[in-house]
PDB file of C-alpha atoms in Angstrom:
ATOM      1  CA  UNK P   1     -18.188   2.394  -0.636  1.00 92.00           C
ATOM      2  CA  UNK P   2     -17.153  -0.592   1.512  1.00 96.00           C
ATOM      3  CA  UNK P   3     -15.680   1.605   4.239  1.00 94.00           C
ATOM      4  CA  UNK P   4     -18.553   4.103   4.109  1.00 94.00           C
ATOM      5  CA  UNK P   5     -21.180   1.332   4.218  1.00 96.00           C
ATOM      6  CA  UNK P   6     -19.749  -0.465   7.231  1.00 97.00           C
ATOM      7  CA  UNK P   7     -18.859   2.690   9.104  1.00 96.00           C
ATOM      8  CA  UNK P   8     -22.588   2.696   9.896  1.00 96.00           C
ATOM      9  CA  UNK P   9     -23.476   0.310  12.689  1.00 96.00           C
ATOM     10  CA  UNK P  10     -26.863  -0.641  11.240  1.00 96.00           C
ATOM     11  CA  UNK P  11     -24.994  -2.286   8.365  1.00 97.00           C
ATOM     12  CA  UNK P  12     -21.996  -3.359  10.426  1.00 98.00           C
ATOM     13  CA  UNK P  13     -24.184  -5.489  12.717  1.00 98.00           C
ATOM     14  CA  UNK P  14     -25.559  -7.156   9.595  1.00 97.00           C
ATOM     15  CA  UNK P  15     -22.017  -7.936   8.437  1.00 98.00           C
ATOM     16  CA  UNK P  16     -21.179  -9.392  11.844  1.00 98.00           C
ATOM     17  CA  UNK P  17     -24.239 -11.629  11.693  1.00 97.00           C
ATOM     18  CA  UNK P  18     -23.264 -12.717   8.207  1.00 97.00           C
ATOM     19  CA  UNK P  19     -19.927 -13.810   9.670  1.00 97.00           C
ATOM     20  CA  UNK P  20     -21.515 -15.242  12.837  1.00 97.00           C
ATOM     21  CA  UNK P  21     -25.086 -16.312  12.089  1.00 95.00           C
ATOM     22  CA  UNK P  22     -25.117 -18.357  15.279  1.00 96.00           C
ATOM     23  CA  UNK P  23     -24.915 -15.207  17.424  1.00 96.00           C
ATOM     24  CA  UNK P  24     -28.236 -13.383  17.578  1.00 92.00           C
ATOM     25  CA  UNK P  25     -27.531 -11.868  21.004  1.00 95.00           C
ATOM     26  CA  UNK P  26     -24.947  -9.247  19.998  1.00 97.00           C
ATOM     27  CA  UNK P  27     -26.482  -5.798  19.380  1.00 96.00           C
ATOM     28  CA  UNK P  28     -25.241  -2.624  17.699  1.00 96.00           C
ATOM     29  CA  UNK P  29     -24.325  -1.203  21.088  1.00 97.00           C
ATOM     30  CA  UNK P  30     -21.927  -4.121  21.681  1.00 97.00           C
ATOM     31  CA  UNK P  31     -19.833  -3.206  18.641  1.00 98.00           C
ATOM     32  CA  UNK P  32     -17.051  -0.627  18.651  1.00 97.00           C
ATOM     33  CA  UNK P  33     -15.460   0.479  15.388  1.00 98.00           C
ATOM     34  CA  UNK P  34     -11.657   0.441  15.578  1.00 97.00           C
ATOM     35  CA  UNK P  35     -10.769   0.932  11.910  1.00 96.00           C
ATOM     36  CA  UNK P  36      -7.265   2.390  11.597  1.00 95.00           C
ATOM     37  CA  UNK P  37      -7.371   5.886  10.161  1.00 87.00           C
ATOM     38  CA  UNK P  38      -4.565   8.350   9.459  1.00 74.00           C
ATOM     39  CA  UNK P  39      -5.517  11.795   8.271  1.00 63.00           C
ATOM     40  CA  UNK P  40      -2.240  13.594   8.978  1.00 62.00           C
ATOM     41  CA  UNK P  41       0.477  10.934   8.957  1.00 60.00           C
ATOM     42  CA  UNK P  42       1.200   8.419   6.223  1.00 65.00           C
ATOM     43  CA  UNK P  43       0.904   5.346   8.415  1.00 75.00           C
ATOM     44  CA  UNK P  44      -1.143   2.145   8.554  1.00 85.00           C
ATOM     45  CA  UNK P  45      -4.841   2.292   7.741  1.00 91.00           C
ATOM     46  CA  UNK P  46      -7.240  -0.506   6.905  1.00 95.00           C
ATOM     47  CA  UNK P  47     -10.722  -0.949   5.459  1.00 96.00           C
ATOM     48  CA  UNK P  48     -12.612  -2.090   8.526  1.00 98.00           C
ATOM     49  CA  UNK P  49     -11.947  -3.083  12.110  1.00 98.00           C
ATOM     50  CA  UNK P  50     -14.380  -3.574  14.962  1.00 98.00           C
ATOM     51  CA  UNK P  51     -14.555  -4.995  18.466  1.00 98.00           C
ATOM     52  CA  UNK P  52     -17.399  -7.200  19.626  1.00 98.00           C
ATOM     53  CA  UNK P  53     -17.469  -6.444  23.324  1.00 95.00           C
ATOM     54  CA  UNK P  54     -14.015  -7.336  24.578  1.00 93.00           C
ATOM     55  CA  UNK P  55     -14.083 -10.863  23.179  1.00 96.00           C
ATOM     56  CA  UNK P  56     -13.505 -10.418  19.420  1.00 98.00           C
ATOM     57  CA  UNK P  57     -11.499  -8.092  17.236  1.00 98.00           C
ATOM     58  CA  UNK P  58     -12.595  -8.442  13.609  1.00 98.00           C
ATOM     59  CA  UNK P  59     -10.620  -6.979  10.689  1.00 98.00           C
ATOM     60  CA  UNK P  60     -12.038  -7.084   7.158  1.00 98.00           C
ATOM     61  CA  UNK P  61     -10.389  -5.973   3.922  1.00 97.00           C
ATOM     62  CA  UNK P  62     -12.126  -5.539   0.552  1.00 97.00           C
ATOM     63  CA  UNK P  63      -9.922  -6.603  -2.383  1.00 96.00           C
ATOM     64  CA  UNK P  64     -10.596  -6.678  -6.113  1.00 94.00           C
ATOM     65  CA  UNK P  65      -6.976  -7.615  -6.930  1.00 94.00           C
ATOM     66  CA  UNK P  66      -5.548 -10.837  -5.596  1.00 95.00           C
ATOM     67  CA  UNK P  67      -2.335 -10.754  -3.593  1.00 95.00           C
ATOM     68  CA  UNK P  68      -1.046 -13.233  -0.995  1.00 95.00           C
ATOM     69  CA  UNK P  69       0.617 -10.247   0.700  1.00 96.00           C
ATOM     70  CA  UNK P  70      -2.742  -9.423   2.251  1.00 96.00           C
ATOM     71  CA  UNK P  71      -1.979 -11.857   5.078  1.00 97.00           C
ATOM     72  CA  UNK P  72       1.139  -9.829   5.950  1.00 97.00           C
ATOM     73  CA  UNK P  73      -0.810  -6.579   5.876  1.00 96.00           C
ATOM     74  CA  UNK P  74      -3.608  -8.092   7.959  1.00 97.00           C
ATOM     75  CA  UNK P  75      -1.091  -9.112  10.629  1.00 97.00           C
ATOM     76  CA  UNK P  76       0.327  -5.564  10.668  1.00 96.00           C
ATOM     77  CA  UNK P  77      -3.195  -4.117  11.001  1.00 97.00           C
ATOM     78  CA  UNK P  78      -3.912  -6.523  13.841  1.00 97.00           C
ATOM     79  CA  UNK P  79      -0.778  -5.586  15.766  1.00 97.00           C
ATOM     80  CA  UNK P  80      -1.541  -1.872  15.382  1.00 96.00           C
ATOM     81  CA  UNK P  81      -5.135  -2.470  16.482  1.00 97.00           C
ATOM     82  CA  UNK P  82      -3.954  -4.403  19.535  1.00 97.00           C
ATOM     83  CA  UNK P  83      -1.467  -1.644  20.335  1.00 96.00           C
ATOM     84  CA  UNK P  84      -4.245   0.967  20.245  1.00 95.00           C
ATOM     85  CA  UNK P  85      -6.463  -1.317  22.342  1.00 96.00           C
ATOM     86  CA  UNK P  86      -3.805  -1.654  25.035  1.00 96.00           C
ATOM     87  CA  UNK P  87      -2.989   2.061  24.997  1.00 96.00           C
ATOM     88  CA  UNK P  88      -6.622   3.111  25.434  1.00 95.00           C
ATOM     89  CA  UNK P  89      -6.999   0.759  28.390  1.00 94.00           C
ATOM     90  CA  UNK P  90      -3.577   1.528  29.903  1.00 95.00           C
ATOM     91  CA  UNK P  91      -2.829  -2.211  29.840  1.00 95.00           C
ATOM     92  CA  UNK P  92       0.440  -3.161  31.492  1.00 95.00           C
ATOM     93  CA  UNK P  93       2.021  -5.800  29.284  1.00 95.00           C
ATOM     94  CA  UNK P  94       4.830  -6.251  31.824  1.00 96.00           C
ATOM     95  CA  UNK P  95       2.478  -7.187  34.640  1.00 94.00           C
ATOM     96  CA  UNK P  96       2.640 -10.737  36.001  1.00 96.00           C
ATOM     97  CA  UNK P  97      -1.107 -11.280  35.599  1.00 95.00           C
ATOM     98  CA  UNK P  98      -2.339 -12.433  32.215  1.00 95.00           C
ATOM     99  CA  UNK P  99      -4.024  -9.665  30.275  1.00 95.00           C
ATOM    100  CA  UNK P 100      -7.425  -9.876  28.577  1.00 92.00           C
ATOM    101  CA  UNK P 101      -6.987 -10.212  24.848  1.00 95.00           C
ATOM    102  CA  UNK P 102      -9.868 -10.206  22.334  1.00 97.00           C
ATOM    103  CA  UNK P 103      -9.681 -13.117  19.901  1.00 98.00           C
ATOM    104  CA  UNK P 104      -8.719 -11.995  16.373  1.00 98.00           C
ATOM    105  CA  UNK P 105     -10.643 -12.782  13.213  1.00 98.00           C
ATOM    106  CA  UNK P 106      -9.126 -11.721   9.880  1.00 98.00           C
ATOM    107  CA  UNK P 107     -11.126 -11.670   6.648  1.00 98.00           C
ATOM    108  CA  UNK P 108     -10.715 -10.607   3.030  1.00 98.00           C
ATOM    109  CA  UNK P 109     -13.768  -9.996   0.860  1.00 98.00           C
ATOM    110  CA  UNK P 110     -12.351 -10.834  -2.576  1.00 98.00           C
ATOM    111  CA  UNK P 111     -14.359  -9.603  -5.582  1.00 97.00           C
ATOM    112  CA  UNK P 112     -11.783 -10.099  -8.354  1.00 95.00           C
ATOM    113  CA  UNK P 113     -11.820 -12.435 -11.348  1.00 93.00           C
ATOM    114  CA  UNK P 114      -9.223 -14.971 -10.178  1.00 93.00           C
ATOM    115  CA  UNK P 115     -10.955 -18.327  -9.697  1.00 92.00           C
ATOM    116  CA  UNK P 116      -8.422 -20.484  -7.872  1.00 93.00           C
ATOM    117  CA  UNK P 117      -8.124 -18.502  -4.664  1.00 95.00           C
ATOM    118  CA  UNK P 118      -7.858 -20.469  -1.419  1.00 95.00           C
ATOM    119  CA  UNK P 119     -10.469 -20.409   1.325  1.00 96.00           C
ATOM    120  CA  UNK P 120      -7.825 -19.100   3.697  1.00 97.00           C
ATOM    121  CA  UNK P 121      -4.247 -17.870   3.705  1.00 96.00           C
ATOM    122  CA  UNK P 122      -1.657 -18.784   6.316  1.00 95.00           C
ATOM    123  CA  UNK P 123       1.374 -16.585   6.874  1.00 95.00           C
ATOM    124  CA  UNK P 124       3.570 -19.536   7.864  1.00 93.00           C
ATOM    125  CA  UNK P 125       2.490 -21.773   4.976  1.00 92.00           C
ATOM    126  CA  UNK P 126       2.556 -19.047   2.336  1.00 93.00           C
ATOM    127  CA  UNK P 127       5.864 -17.378   3.162  1.00 93.00           C
ATOM    128  CA  UNK P 128       8.014 -19.940   4.969  1.00 91.00           C
ATOM    129  CA  UNK P 129       9.015 -23.119   3.166  1.00 80.00           C
ATOM    130  CA  UNK P 130       8.490 -25.536   6.042  1.00 76.00           C
ATOM    131  CA  UNK P 131       5.371 -23.803   7.295  1.00 68.00           C
ATOM    132  CA  UNK P 132       6.635 -24.082  10.866  1.00 77.00           C
ATOM    133  CA  UNK P 133       7.443 -20.439  11.623  1.00 89.00           C
ATOM    134  CA  UNK P 134       7.184 -19.323  15.228  1.00 91.00           C
ATOM    135  CA  UNK P 135       4.561 -16.736  14.221  1.00 92.00           C
ATOM    136  CA  UNK P 136       1.482 -17.381  12.131  1.00 93.00           C
ATOM    137  CA  UNK P 137      -1.674 -15.560  11.068  1.00 95.00           C
ATOM    138  CA  UNK P 138      -4.594 -16.898   9.057  1.00 96.00           C
ATOM    139  CA  UNK P 139      -6.915 -14.858   6.869  1.00 98.00           C
ATOM    140  CA  UNK P 140     -10.236 -16.282   5.724  1.00 98.00           C
ATOM    141  CA  UNK P 141     -11.129 -15.448   2.111  1.00 98.00           C
ATOM    142  CA  UNK P 142     -14.784 -14.602   1.431  1.00 97.00           C
ATOM    143  CA  UNK P 143     -16.130 -14.652  -2.141  1.00 96.00           C
ATOM    144  CA  UNK P 144     -19.796 -14.150  -1.234  1.00 95.00           C
ATOM    145  CA  UNK P 145     -22.260 -14.218   1.622  1.00 94.00           C
ATOM    146  CA  UNK P 146     -25.547 -16.021   2.087  1.00 94.00           C
ATOM    147  CA  UNK P 147     -28.311 -15.134  -0.323  1.00 93.00           C
ATOM    148  CA  UNK P 148     -29.684 -11.680   0.358  1.00 94.00           C
ATOM    149  CA  UNK P 149     -27.438 -10.836   3.312  1.00 97.00           C
ATOM    150  CA  UNK P 150     -25.395  -7.637   3.447  1.00 97.00           C
ATOM    151  CA  UNK P 151     -22.204  -9.365   2.310  1.00 97.00           C
ATOM    152  CA  UNK P 152     -23.823 -10.931  -0.759  1.00 97.00           C
ATOM    153  CA  UNK P 153     -25.355  -7.532  -1.586  1.00 97.00           C
ATOM    154  CA  UNK P 154     -21.953  -5.839  -1.410  1.00 98.00           C
ATOM    155  CA  UNK P 155     -20.472  -8.492  -3.741  1.00 97.00           C
ATOM    156  CA  UNK P 156     -23.420  -7.992  -6.126  1.00 97.00           C
ATOM    157  CA  UNK P 157     -22.794  -4.232  -6.012  1.00 97.00           C
ATOM    158  CA  UNK P 158     -19.169  -4.733  -7.133  1.00 97.00           C
ATOM    159  CA  UNK P 159     -20.363  -6.868 -10.058  1.00 97.00           C
ATOM    160  CA  UNK P 160     -22.776  -4.139 -11.148  1.00 96.00           C
ATOM    161  CA  UNK P 161     -19.893  -1.644 -10.945  1.00 95.00           C
ATOM    162  CA  UNK P 162     -17.704  -3.794 -13.200  1.00 95.00           C
ATOM    163  CA  UNK P 163     -20.488  -4.348 -15.739  1.00 96.00           C
ATOM    164  CA  UNK P 164     -21.477  -0.687 -16.004  1.00 95.00           C
ATOM    165  CA  UNK P 165     -17.889   0.525 -16.088  1.00 93.00           C
ATOM    166  CA  UNK P 166     -17.210  -1.904 -18.943  1.00 94.00           C
ATOM    167  CA  UNK P 167     -20.215  -0.478 -20.814  1.00 95.00           C
ATOM    168  CA  UNK P 168     -19.800   3.242 -20.102  1.00 93.00           C
ATOM    169  CA  UNK P 169     -16.230   3.679 -18.898  1.00 91.00           C
ATOM    170  CA  UNK P 170     -15.424   5.559 -15.723  1.00 88.00           C
ATOM    171  CA  UNK P 171     -18.044   8.211 -16.387  1.00 89.00           C
ATOM    172  CA  UNK P 172     -20.980   9.930 -14.767  1.00 90.00           C
ATOM    173  CA  UNK P 173     -23.257   7.717 -16.874  1.00 93.00           C
ATOM    174  CA  UNK P 174     -21.735   4.599 -15.303  1.00 93.00           C
ATOM    175  CA  UNK P 175     -22.228   5.961 -11.779  1.00 93.00           C
ATOM    176  CA  UNK P 176     -25.839   6.912 -12.471  1.00 93.00           C
ATOM    177  CA  UNK P 177     -26.552   3.460 -13.901  1.00 95.00           C
ATOM    178  CA  UNK P 178     -24.876   1.680 -10.981  1.00 95.00           C
ATOM    179  CA  UNK P 179     -27.067   3.504  -8.467  1.00 95.00           C
ATOM    180  CA  UNK P 180     -30.227   3.040 -10.566  1.00 95.00           C
ATOM    181  CA  UNK P 181     -29.692  -0.709 -10.978  1.00 96.00           C
ATOM    182  CA  UNK P 182     -28.943  -1.201  -7.280  1.00 96.00           C
ATOM    183  CA  UNK P 183     -32.100   0.668  -6.287  1.00 95.00           C
ATOM    184  CA  UNK P 184     -34.310  -1.281  -8.690  1.00 96.00           C
ATOM    185  CA  UNK P 185     -32.831  -4.710  -7.888  1.00 96.00           C
ATOM    186  CA  UNK P 186     -32.648  -4.275  -4.112  1.00 96.00           C
ATOM    187  CA  UNK P 187     -28.858  -4.329  -3.908  1.00 97.00           C
ATOM    188  CA  UNK P 188     -27.881  -2.231  -0.871  1.00 97.00           C
ATOM    189  CA  UNK P 189     -31.088  -0.335  -1.664  1.00 96.00           C
ATOM    190  CA  UNK P 190     -31.614   1.059   1.838  1.00 96.00           C
ATOM    191  CA  UNK P 191     -28.039   2.336   1.901  1.00 96.00           C
ATOM    192  CA  UNK P 192     -28.336   3.748  -1.624  1.00 94.00           C
ATOM    193  CA  UNK P 193     -31.557   5.604  -0.805  1.00 93.00           C
ATOM    194  CA  UNK P 194     -30.153   7.176   2.345  1.00 93.00           C
ATOM    195  CA  UNK P 195     -26.677   7.891   0.948  1.00 90.00           C
ATOM    196  CA  UNK P 196     -27.238   8.307  -2.787  1.00 90.00           C
ATOM    197  CA  UNK P 197     -25.417  11.639  -3.055  1.00 90.00           C
ATOM    198  CA  UNK P 198     -22.509  10.419  -0.932  1.00 89.00           C
ATOM    199  CA  UNK P 199     -22.202   7.213  -2.957  1.00 89.00           C
ATOM    200  CA  UNK P 200     -22.123   9.147  -6.214  1.00 89.00           C
ATOM    201  CA  UNK P 201     -19.585  11.602  -4.793  1.00 89.00           C
ATOM    202  CA  UNK P 202     -17.386   8.714  -3.624  1.00 86.00           C
ATOM    203  CA  UNK P 203     -17.435   7.089  -7.056  1.00 86.00           C
ATOM    204  CA  UNK P 204     -16.996  10.347  -8.974  1.00 84.00           C
ATOM    205  CA  UNK P 205     -13.992  11.144  -6.793  1.00 82.00           C
ATOM    206  CA  UNK P 206     -12.533   7.680  -7.334  1.00 78.00           C
ATOM    207  CA  UNK P 207     -12.950   7.903 -11.097  1.00 77.00           C
ATOM    208  CA  UNK P 208     -11.501  11.426 -11.151  1.00 73.00           C
ATOM    209  CA  UNK P 209      -8.479  10.311  -9.112  1.00 66.00           C
ATOM    210  CA  UNK P 210      -7.842   7.406 -11.475  1.00 65.00           C
ATOM    211  CA  UNK P 211      -8.102   9.684 -14.509  1.00 62.00           C
ATOM    212  CA  UNK P 212      -5.741  12.179 -12.863  1.00 61.00           C
ATOM    213  CA  UNK P 213      -3.262   9.348 -12.244  1.00 65.00           C
ATOM    214  CA  UNK P 214      -3.545   8.210 -15.865  1.00 66.00           C
ATOM    215  CA  UNK P 215      -2.989  11.764 -17.075  1.00 64.00           C
ATOM    216  CA  UNK P 216      -0.040  12.106 -14.715  1.00 61.00           C
ATOM    217  CA  UNK P 217       1.480   8.886 -16.085  1.00 62.00           C
ATOM    218  CA  UNK P 218       1.006  10.115 -19.655  1.00 63.00           C
ATOM    219  CA  UNK P 219       2.526  13.491 -18.750  1.00 60.00           C
ATOM    220  CA  UNK P 220       5.525  11.828 -17.103  1.00 60.00           C
ATOM    221  CA  UNK P 221       5.950   9.583 -20.153  1.00 62.00           C
ATOM    222  CA  UNK P 222       5.763  12.557 -22.553  1.00 63.00           C
ATOM    223  CA  UNK P 223       8.211  14.504 -20.400  1.00 65.00           C
ATOM    224  CA  UNK P 224      10.568  11.548 -20.635  1.00 60.00           C
ATOM    225  CA  UNK P 225      10.213  11.498 -24.420  1.00 62.00           C
ATOM    226  CA  UNK P 226      10.711  15.276 -24.628  1.00 64.00           C
ATOM    227  CA  UNK P 227      13.752  15.058 -22.385  1.00 66.00           C
ATOM    228  CA  UNK P 228      15.210  12.307 -24.563  1.00 62.00           C
ATOM    229  CA  UNK P 229      14.624  14.357 -27.713  1.00 62.00           C
ATOM    230  CA  UNK P 230      16.145  17.443 -26.099  1.00 64.00           C
ATOM    231  CA  UNK P 231      19.176  15.510 -24.926  1.00 69.00           C
ATOM    232  CA  UNK P 232      19.561  13.960 -28.375  1.00 62.00           C
ATOM    233  CA  UNK P 233      19.427  17.369 -30.075  1.00 62.00           C
ATOM    234  CA  UNK P 234      21.840  18.835 -27.543  1.00 64.00           C
ATOM    235  CA  UNK P 235      24.256  15.946 -27.990  1.00 68.00           C
ATOM    236  CA  UNK P 236      23.953  16.233 -31.759  1.00 62.00           C
ATOM    237  CA  UNK P 237      24.714  19.954 -31.669  1.00 60.00           C
ATOM    238  CA  UNK P 238      27.631  19.396 -29.307  1.00 62.00           C
ATOM    239  CA  UNK P 239      28.996  16.628 -31.475  1.00 68.00           C
ATOM    240  CA  UNK P 240      28.575  18.797 -34.570  1.00 61.00           C
ATOM    241  CA  UNK P 241      30.394  21.720 -32.987  1.00 59.00           C
ATOM    242  CA  UNK P 242      33.111  19.420 -31.723  1.00 63.00           C
ATOM    243  CA  UNK P 243      33.527  17.845 -35.138  1.00 69.00           C
ATOM    244  CA  UNK P 244      33.597  21.275 -36.787  1.00 64.00           C
ATOM    245  CA  UNK P 245      36.280  22.535 -34.421  1.00 62.00           C
ATOM    246  CA  UNK P 246      38.308  19.369 -34.930  1.00 69.00           C
ATOM    247  CA  UNK P 247      38.053  19.656 -38.698  1.00 72.00           C
ATOM    248  CA  UNK P 248      38.998  23.349 -38.551  1.00 70.00           C
ATOM    249  CA  UNK P 249      42.094  22.620 -36.459  1.00 74.00           C
ATOM    250  CA  UNK P 250      43.153  19.821 -38.772  1.00 76.00           C
ATOM    251  CA  UNK P 251      42.725  22.009 -41.845  1.00 78.00           C
ATOM    252  CA  UNK P 252      44.734  24.781 -40.198  1.00 77.00           C
ATOM    253  CA  UNK P 253      47.582  22.372 -39.442  1.00 81.00           C
ATOM    254  CA  UNK P 254      47.598  21.089 -43.042  1.00 82.00           C
ATOM    255  CA  UNK P 255      47.775  24.670 -44.356  1.00 81.00           C
ATOM    256  CA  UNK P 256      50.708  25.440 -42.017  1.00 79.00           C
ATOM    257  CA  UNK P 257      52.548  22.292 -43.082  1.00 76.00           C
ATOM    258  CA  UNK P 258      52.143  23.116 -46.752  1.00 81.00           C
ATOM    259  CA  UNK P 259      53.420  26.692 -46.188  1.00 77.00           C
ATOM    260  CA  UNK P 260      56.503  25.448 -44.329  1.00 75.00           C
ATOM    261  CA  UNK P 261      57.289  22.889 -47.010  1.00 77.00           C
ATOM    262  CA  UNK P 262      56.842  25.442 -49.792  1.00 76.00           C
ATOM    263  CA  UNK P 263      58.744  28.340 -48.190  1.00 74.00           C
ATOM    264  CA  UNK P 264      61.490  26.810 -46.031  1.00 76.00           C
ATOM    265  CA  UNK P 265      62.669  23.696 -47.788  1.00 75.00           C
ATOM    266  CA  UNK P 266      61.932  21.642 -44.667  1.00 79.00           C
ATOM    267  CA  UNK P 267      61.100  17.966 -44.929  1.00 83.00           C
ATOM    268  CA  UNK P 268      57.695  16.764 -43.784  1.00 84.00           C
ATOM    269  CA  UNK P 269      59.228  15.411 -40.578  1.00 85.00           C
ATOM    270  CA  UNK P 270      60.995  18.715 -39.859  1.00 82.00           C
ATOM    271  CA  UNK P 271      57.812  20.684 -40.509  1.00 79.00           C
ATOM    272  CA  UNK P 272      55.874  18.461 -38.142  1.00 82.00           C
ATOM    273  CA  UNK P 273      58.599  18.820 -35.534  1.00 82.00           C
ATOM    274  CA  UNK P 274      58.370  22.605 -35.914  1.00 79.00           C
ATOM    275  CA  UNK P 275      54.580  22.526 -35.392  1.00 79.00           C
ATOM    276  CA  UNK P 276      54.875  20.148 -32.424  1.00 82.00           C
ATOM    277  CA  UNK P 277      52.652  17.474 -33.958  1.00 83.00           C
ATOM    278  CA  UNK P 278      52.547  14.301 -31.793  1.00 84.00           C
ATOM    279  CA  UNK P 279      53.960  11.105 -33.298  1.00 84.00           C
ATOM    280  CA  UNK P 280      50.586   9.376 -33.085  1.00 82.00           C
ATOM    281  CA  UNK P 281      48.963  12.105 -35.147  1.00 83.00           C
ATOM    282  CA  UNK P 282      51.498  12.351 -37.933  1.00 83.00           C
ATOM    283  CA  UNK P 283      50.151   9.506 -40.062  1.00 85.00           C
ATOM    284  CA  UNK P 284      46.760  11.217 -40.239  1.00 83.00           C
ATOM    285  CA  UNK P 285      48.270  14.465 -41.563  1.00 79.00           C
ATOM    286  CA  UNK P 286      50.517  12.671 -44.011  1.00 83.00           C
ATOM    287  CA  UNK P 287      47.444  10.949 -45.461  1.00 82.00           C
ATOM    288  CA  UNK P 288      45.551  14.242 -45.659  1.00 81.00           C
ATOM    289  CA  UNK P 289      48.430  15.849 -47.564  1.00 75.00           C
ATOM    290  CA  UNK P 290      48.814  12.975 -50.029  1.00 72.00           C
TER     291      UNK P 290
END
C-alpha cells in the first residue's frame, strides 16, 4: 500500500511537504520518481525514491520490524540511485569539473511496536566502534507525521490494519473492515475511494502469500519428519537384517564346531583352526558352546 500510494504524485507531493513544510514552491511537476524496481533480475529494489528537481534525492522505506541494518540498505539504495542518475545523464565522473550532485535525504517510516527507537541512525556510529569511519550515512526515523497530513494518515492506516488483523486474522473480513474504517474515519479516504479494488487486491495478495509461506513451512517440516521416520524404519530394517545374518552365521559356526568335536575327536582349538576362526572371535564361540 505504501509503494502504491506514493507512486501517485498527488500523494507524493503531500509526503514531500510533510517532510519539508517550509517549501510551498515545489509542485508535482518538479518531482521525478526514481524508485528502484527489478521485474526480471533479483537485484536491489526499495520502497520509494524521488528527485526534487536536481537538488534533492529522497529515499523513504516503510518498516514494521525494527532493524539497524536499514541504514546499510539505505546506503546501498542511495548508491544505486546515484548510479542510475549519472547513467541517465551521461555524467563523466572522471572529468576535472565538479559534477552536480543532488543532496540525499534518507528516511524510515517505522510503524512497529518497539518504543526505544532512535530519531536517527548513523552508519559510522552504529557499526564501527569508534564512530569515525571514512564513510557515513544517516537515516532519519519517522514514527508519525503532523496531525492530518498524509504521513500521519499512513501511520493511522497501519494501526487499523494491525487492529483488524488481530480481530479477524488475515482474512477477507479483515480487509473489508480495514477499508470501511479508513473510509469512515477519513484515513487515506481519497486514496481508498479511488483505489478501493486495488487496495483490497494488494492486501488479499499479501495475506495469500503469507499463508502460502506458512503452508510451505509446515510442508517442509512434515517432509522432514516423514524423512526422519523413513530413515529410522530403513535403518531399523537394515539393522534387523544385519543382526539376523550375524546370528545365522554364528549359529552355523557353532553347529559345525559341535559336529567336528563329535565326529573327529578334535579339540576345540583344533576345530576352530580347521574352521579358520580368528583368535579374537574364539572366546565368543567358546561361551556360546558352554
